[in-house]
mmCIF file with all atom_site columns, C-alpha atoms in Angstrom:
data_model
loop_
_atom_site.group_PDB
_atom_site.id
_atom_site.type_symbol
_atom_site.label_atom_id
_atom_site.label_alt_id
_atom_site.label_comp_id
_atom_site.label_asym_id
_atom_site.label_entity_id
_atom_site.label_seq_id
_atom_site.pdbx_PDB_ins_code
_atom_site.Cartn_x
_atom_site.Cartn_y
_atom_site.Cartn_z
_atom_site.occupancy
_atom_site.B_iso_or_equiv
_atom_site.pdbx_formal_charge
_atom_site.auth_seq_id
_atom_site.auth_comp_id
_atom_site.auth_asym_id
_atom_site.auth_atom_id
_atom_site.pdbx_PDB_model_num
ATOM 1  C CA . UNK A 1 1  ? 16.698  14.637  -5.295  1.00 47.00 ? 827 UNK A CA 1
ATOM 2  C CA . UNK A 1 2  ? 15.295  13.452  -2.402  1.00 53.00 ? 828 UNK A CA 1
ATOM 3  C CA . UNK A 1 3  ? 12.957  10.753  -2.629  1.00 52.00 ? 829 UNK A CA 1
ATOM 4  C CA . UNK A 1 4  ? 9.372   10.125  -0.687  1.00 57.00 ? 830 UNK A CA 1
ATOM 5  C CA . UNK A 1 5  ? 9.676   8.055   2.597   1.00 60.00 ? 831 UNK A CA 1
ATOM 6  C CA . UNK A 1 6  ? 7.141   5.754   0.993   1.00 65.00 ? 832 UNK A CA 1
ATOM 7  C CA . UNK A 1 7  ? 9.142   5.447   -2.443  1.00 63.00 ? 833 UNK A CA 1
ATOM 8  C CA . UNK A 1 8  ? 12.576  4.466   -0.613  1.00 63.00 ? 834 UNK A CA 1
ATOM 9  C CA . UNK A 1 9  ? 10.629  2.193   1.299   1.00 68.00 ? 835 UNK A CA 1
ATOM 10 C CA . UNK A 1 10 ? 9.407   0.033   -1.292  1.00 64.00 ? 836 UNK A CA 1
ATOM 11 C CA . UNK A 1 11 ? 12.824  0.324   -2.818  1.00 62.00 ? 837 UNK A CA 1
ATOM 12 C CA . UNK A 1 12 ? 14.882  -1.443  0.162   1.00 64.00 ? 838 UNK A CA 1
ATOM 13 C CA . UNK A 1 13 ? 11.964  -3.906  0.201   1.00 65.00 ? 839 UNK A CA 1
ATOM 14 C CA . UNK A 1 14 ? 13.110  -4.612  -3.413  1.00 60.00 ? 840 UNK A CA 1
ATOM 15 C CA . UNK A 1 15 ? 16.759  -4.584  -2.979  1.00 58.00 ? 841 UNK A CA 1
ATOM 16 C CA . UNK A 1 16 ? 16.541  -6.631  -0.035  1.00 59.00 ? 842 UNK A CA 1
ATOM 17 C CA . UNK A 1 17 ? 14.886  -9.733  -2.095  1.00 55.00 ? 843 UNK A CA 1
ATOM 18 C CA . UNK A 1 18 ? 17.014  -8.975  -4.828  1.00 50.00 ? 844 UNK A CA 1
ATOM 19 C CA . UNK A 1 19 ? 18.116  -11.970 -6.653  1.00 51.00 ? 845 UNK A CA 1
ATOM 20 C CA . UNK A 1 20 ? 19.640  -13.438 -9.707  1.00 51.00 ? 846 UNK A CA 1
ATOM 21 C CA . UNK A 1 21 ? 17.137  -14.023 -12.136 1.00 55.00 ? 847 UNK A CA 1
ATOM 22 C CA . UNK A 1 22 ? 15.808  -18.075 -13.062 1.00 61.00 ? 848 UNK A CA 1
ATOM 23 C CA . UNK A 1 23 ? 14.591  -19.448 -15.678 1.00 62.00 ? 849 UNK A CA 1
ATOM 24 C CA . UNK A 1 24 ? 10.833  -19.767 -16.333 1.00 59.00 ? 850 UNK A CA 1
ATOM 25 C CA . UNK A 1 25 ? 9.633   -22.655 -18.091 1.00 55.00 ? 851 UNK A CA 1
ATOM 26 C CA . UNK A 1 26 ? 6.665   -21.588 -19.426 1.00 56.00 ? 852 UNK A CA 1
ATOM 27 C CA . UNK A 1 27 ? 7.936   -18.511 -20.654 1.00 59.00 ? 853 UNK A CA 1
ATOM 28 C CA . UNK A 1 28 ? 11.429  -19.624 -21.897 1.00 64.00 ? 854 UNK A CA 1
ATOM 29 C CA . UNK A 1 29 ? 13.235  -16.581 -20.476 1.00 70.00 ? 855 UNK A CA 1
ATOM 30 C CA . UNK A 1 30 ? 14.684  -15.596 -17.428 1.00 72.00 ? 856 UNK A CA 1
ATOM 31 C CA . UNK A 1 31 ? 12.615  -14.217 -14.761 1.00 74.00 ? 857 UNK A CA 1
ATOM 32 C CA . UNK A 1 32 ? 12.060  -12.959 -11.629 1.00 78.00 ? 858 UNK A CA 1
ATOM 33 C CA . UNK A 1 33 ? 9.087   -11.749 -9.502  1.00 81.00 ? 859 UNK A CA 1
ATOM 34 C CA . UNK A 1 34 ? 8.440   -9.742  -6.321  1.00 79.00 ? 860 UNK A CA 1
ATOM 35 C CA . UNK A 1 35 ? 5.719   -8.816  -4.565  1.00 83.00 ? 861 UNK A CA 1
ATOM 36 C CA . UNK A 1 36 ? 5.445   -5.833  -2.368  1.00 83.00 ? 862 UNK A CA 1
ATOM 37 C CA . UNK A 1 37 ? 2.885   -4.290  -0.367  1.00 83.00 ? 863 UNK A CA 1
ATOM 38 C CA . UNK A 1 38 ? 3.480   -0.456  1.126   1.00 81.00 ? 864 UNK A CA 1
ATOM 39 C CA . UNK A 1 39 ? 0.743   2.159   2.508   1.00 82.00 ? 865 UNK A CA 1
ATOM 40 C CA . UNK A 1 40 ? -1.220  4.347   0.078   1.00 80.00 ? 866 UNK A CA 1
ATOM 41 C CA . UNK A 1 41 ? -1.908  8.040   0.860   1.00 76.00 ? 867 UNK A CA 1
ATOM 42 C CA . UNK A 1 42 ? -5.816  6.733   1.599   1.00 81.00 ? 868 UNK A CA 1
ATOM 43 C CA . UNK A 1 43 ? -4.922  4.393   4.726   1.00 83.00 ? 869 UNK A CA 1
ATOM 44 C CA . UNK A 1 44 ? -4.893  0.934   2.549   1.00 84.00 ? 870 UNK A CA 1
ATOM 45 C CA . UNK A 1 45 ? -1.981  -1.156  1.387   1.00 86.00 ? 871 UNK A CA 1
ATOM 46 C CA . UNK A 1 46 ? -1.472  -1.402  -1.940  1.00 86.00 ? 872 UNK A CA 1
ATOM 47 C CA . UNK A 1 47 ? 0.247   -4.272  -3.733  1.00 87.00 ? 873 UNK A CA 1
ATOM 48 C CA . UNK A 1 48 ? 2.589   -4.326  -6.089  1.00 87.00 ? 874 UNK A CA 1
ATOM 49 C CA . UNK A 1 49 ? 3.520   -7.153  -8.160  1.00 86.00 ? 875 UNK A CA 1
ATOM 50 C CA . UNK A 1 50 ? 6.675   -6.781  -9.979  1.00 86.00 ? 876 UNK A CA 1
ATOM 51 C CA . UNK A 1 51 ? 7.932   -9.124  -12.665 1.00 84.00 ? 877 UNK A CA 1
ATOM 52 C CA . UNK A 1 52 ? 10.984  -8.842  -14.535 1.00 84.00 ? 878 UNK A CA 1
ATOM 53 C CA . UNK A 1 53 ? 11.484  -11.044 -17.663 1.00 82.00 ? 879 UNK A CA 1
ATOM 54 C CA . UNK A 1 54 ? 15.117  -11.121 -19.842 1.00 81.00 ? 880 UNK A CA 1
ATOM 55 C CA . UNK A 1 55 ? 15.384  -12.145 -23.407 1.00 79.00 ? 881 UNK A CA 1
ATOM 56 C CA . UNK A 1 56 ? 19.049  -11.943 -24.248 1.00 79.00 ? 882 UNK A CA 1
ATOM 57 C CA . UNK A 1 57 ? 19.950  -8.208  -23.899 1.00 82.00 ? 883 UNK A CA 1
ATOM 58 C CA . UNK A 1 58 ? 16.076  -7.247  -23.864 1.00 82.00 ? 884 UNK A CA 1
ATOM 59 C CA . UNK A 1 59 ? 14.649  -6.461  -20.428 1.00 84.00 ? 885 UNK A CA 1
ATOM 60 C CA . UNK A 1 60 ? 10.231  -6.447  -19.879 1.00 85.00 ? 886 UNK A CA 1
ATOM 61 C CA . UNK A 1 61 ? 9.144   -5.163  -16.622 1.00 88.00 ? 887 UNK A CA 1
ATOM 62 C CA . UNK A 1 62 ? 4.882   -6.295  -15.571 1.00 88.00 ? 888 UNK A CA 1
ATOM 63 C CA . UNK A 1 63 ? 4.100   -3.899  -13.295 1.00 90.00 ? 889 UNK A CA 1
ATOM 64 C CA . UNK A 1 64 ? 0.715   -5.139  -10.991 1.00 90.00 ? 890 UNK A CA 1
ATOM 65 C CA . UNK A 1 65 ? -0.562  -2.887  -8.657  1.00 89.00 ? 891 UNK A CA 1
ATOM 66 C CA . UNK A 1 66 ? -4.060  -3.130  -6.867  1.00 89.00 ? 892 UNK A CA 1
ATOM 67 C CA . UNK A 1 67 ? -5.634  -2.350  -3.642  1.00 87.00 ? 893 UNK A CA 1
ATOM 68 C CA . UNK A 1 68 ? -6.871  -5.586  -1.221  1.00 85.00 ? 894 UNK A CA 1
ATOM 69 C CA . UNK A 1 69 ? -10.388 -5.121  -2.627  1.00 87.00 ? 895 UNK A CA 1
ATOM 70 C CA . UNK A 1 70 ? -9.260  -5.713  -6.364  1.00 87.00 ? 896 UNK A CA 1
ATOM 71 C CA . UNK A 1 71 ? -6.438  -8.157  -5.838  1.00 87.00 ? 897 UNK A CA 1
ATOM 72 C CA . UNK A 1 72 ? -7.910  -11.377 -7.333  1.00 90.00 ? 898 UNK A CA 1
ATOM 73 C CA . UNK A 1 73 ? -9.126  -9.506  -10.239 1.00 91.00 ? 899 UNK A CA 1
ATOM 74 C CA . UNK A 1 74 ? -5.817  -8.096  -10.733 1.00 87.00 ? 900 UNK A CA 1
ATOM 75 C CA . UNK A 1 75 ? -3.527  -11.139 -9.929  1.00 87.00 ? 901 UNK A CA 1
ATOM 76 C CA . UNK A 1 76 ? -5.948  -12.888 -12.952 1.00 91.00 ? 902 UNK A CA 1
ATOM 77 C CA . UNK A 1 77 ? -5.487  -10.204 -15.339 1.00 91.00 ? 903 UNK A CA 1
ATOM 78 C CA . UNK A 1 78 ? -1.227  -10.059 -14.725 1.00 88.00 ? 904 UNK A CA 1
ATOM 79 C CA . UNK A 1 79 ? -1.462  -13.859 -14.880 1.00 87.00 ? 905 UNK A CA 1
ATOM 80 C CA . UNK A 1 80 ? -3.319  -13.937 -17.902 1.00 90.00 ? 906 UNK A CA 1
ATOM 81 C CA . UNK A 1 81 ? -1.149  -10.991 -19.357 1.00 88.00 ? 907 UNK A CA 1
ATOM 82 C CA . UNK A 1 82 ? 2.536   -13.148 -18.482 1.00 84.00 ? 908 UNK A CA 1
ATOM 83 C CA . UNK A 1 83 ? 0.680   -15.765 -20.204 1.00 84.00 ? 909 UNK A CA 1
ATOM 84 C CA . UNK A 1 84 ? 0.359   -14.210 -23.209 1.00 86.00 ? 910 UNK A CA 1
ATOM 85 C CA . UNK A 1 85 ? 3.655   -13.504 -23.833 1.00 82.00 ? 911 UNK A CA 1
ATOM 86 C CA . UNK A 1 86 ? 5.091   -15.321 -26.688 1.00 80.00 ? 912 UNK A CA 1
ATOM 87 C CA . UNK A 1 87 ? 9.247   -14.845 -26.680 1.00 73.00 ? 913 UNK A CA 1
ATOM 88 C CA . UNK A 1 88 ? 11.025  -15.842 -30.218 1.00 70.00 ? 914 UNK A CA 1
#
C-alpha cells in the first residue's frame, strides 16, 4: 500500500532524527521527543509534536498536533498533559 507523499514525508523527517531514547528526570522514564512540521491540505503547516515515553516493556506515545494559530495553546495543554503523568 502505497502511502501519501505527505505521510512518507513526515516519516523520513522522523527516521532521520531518530535516536536512542534518554532518560527524563521529571518523568522517571525514558523518553524521547520530536517535533515536526509538514503542509496541511488547507495551505498551512501543521505541527506535530511527538513524544515517546518507555516504562520497562510499556511504550506511551503524546501525540500534539496544531496549526501556527493554536500552537501556544497546544504546546501548554501537551506540557501540562506530560506533566501529569505519574509512572509507578
Amino acid at each position: 500500500v502505497a502511502l501519501p507523499a505527505d505521510v512518507g514525508e513526515m516519516l523520513q523527517k522522523l527516521l532521520a532524527v531518530a535516536r536512542v531514547a534518554d532518560e527524563d528526570p521529571a518523568l522517571g522514564v525514558a523518553a524521547d521527543d520530536h517535533v515536526v512540521e509538514y503542509p496541511a491540505g488547507n495551505g498551512t503547516t501543521l505541527t506535530n509534536r511527538l513524544t515517546f515515553l518507555f516504562s520497562g516493556q510499556d511504550e506511551f506515545q503524546i501525540n500534539c498536533q496544531s496549526s501556527p494559530k493554536n500552537a501556544e495553546a497546544l504546546n501548554e495543554g501537551c506540557d501540562q498533559i506530560l506533566g501529569s503523568l505519574k509512572f509507578s
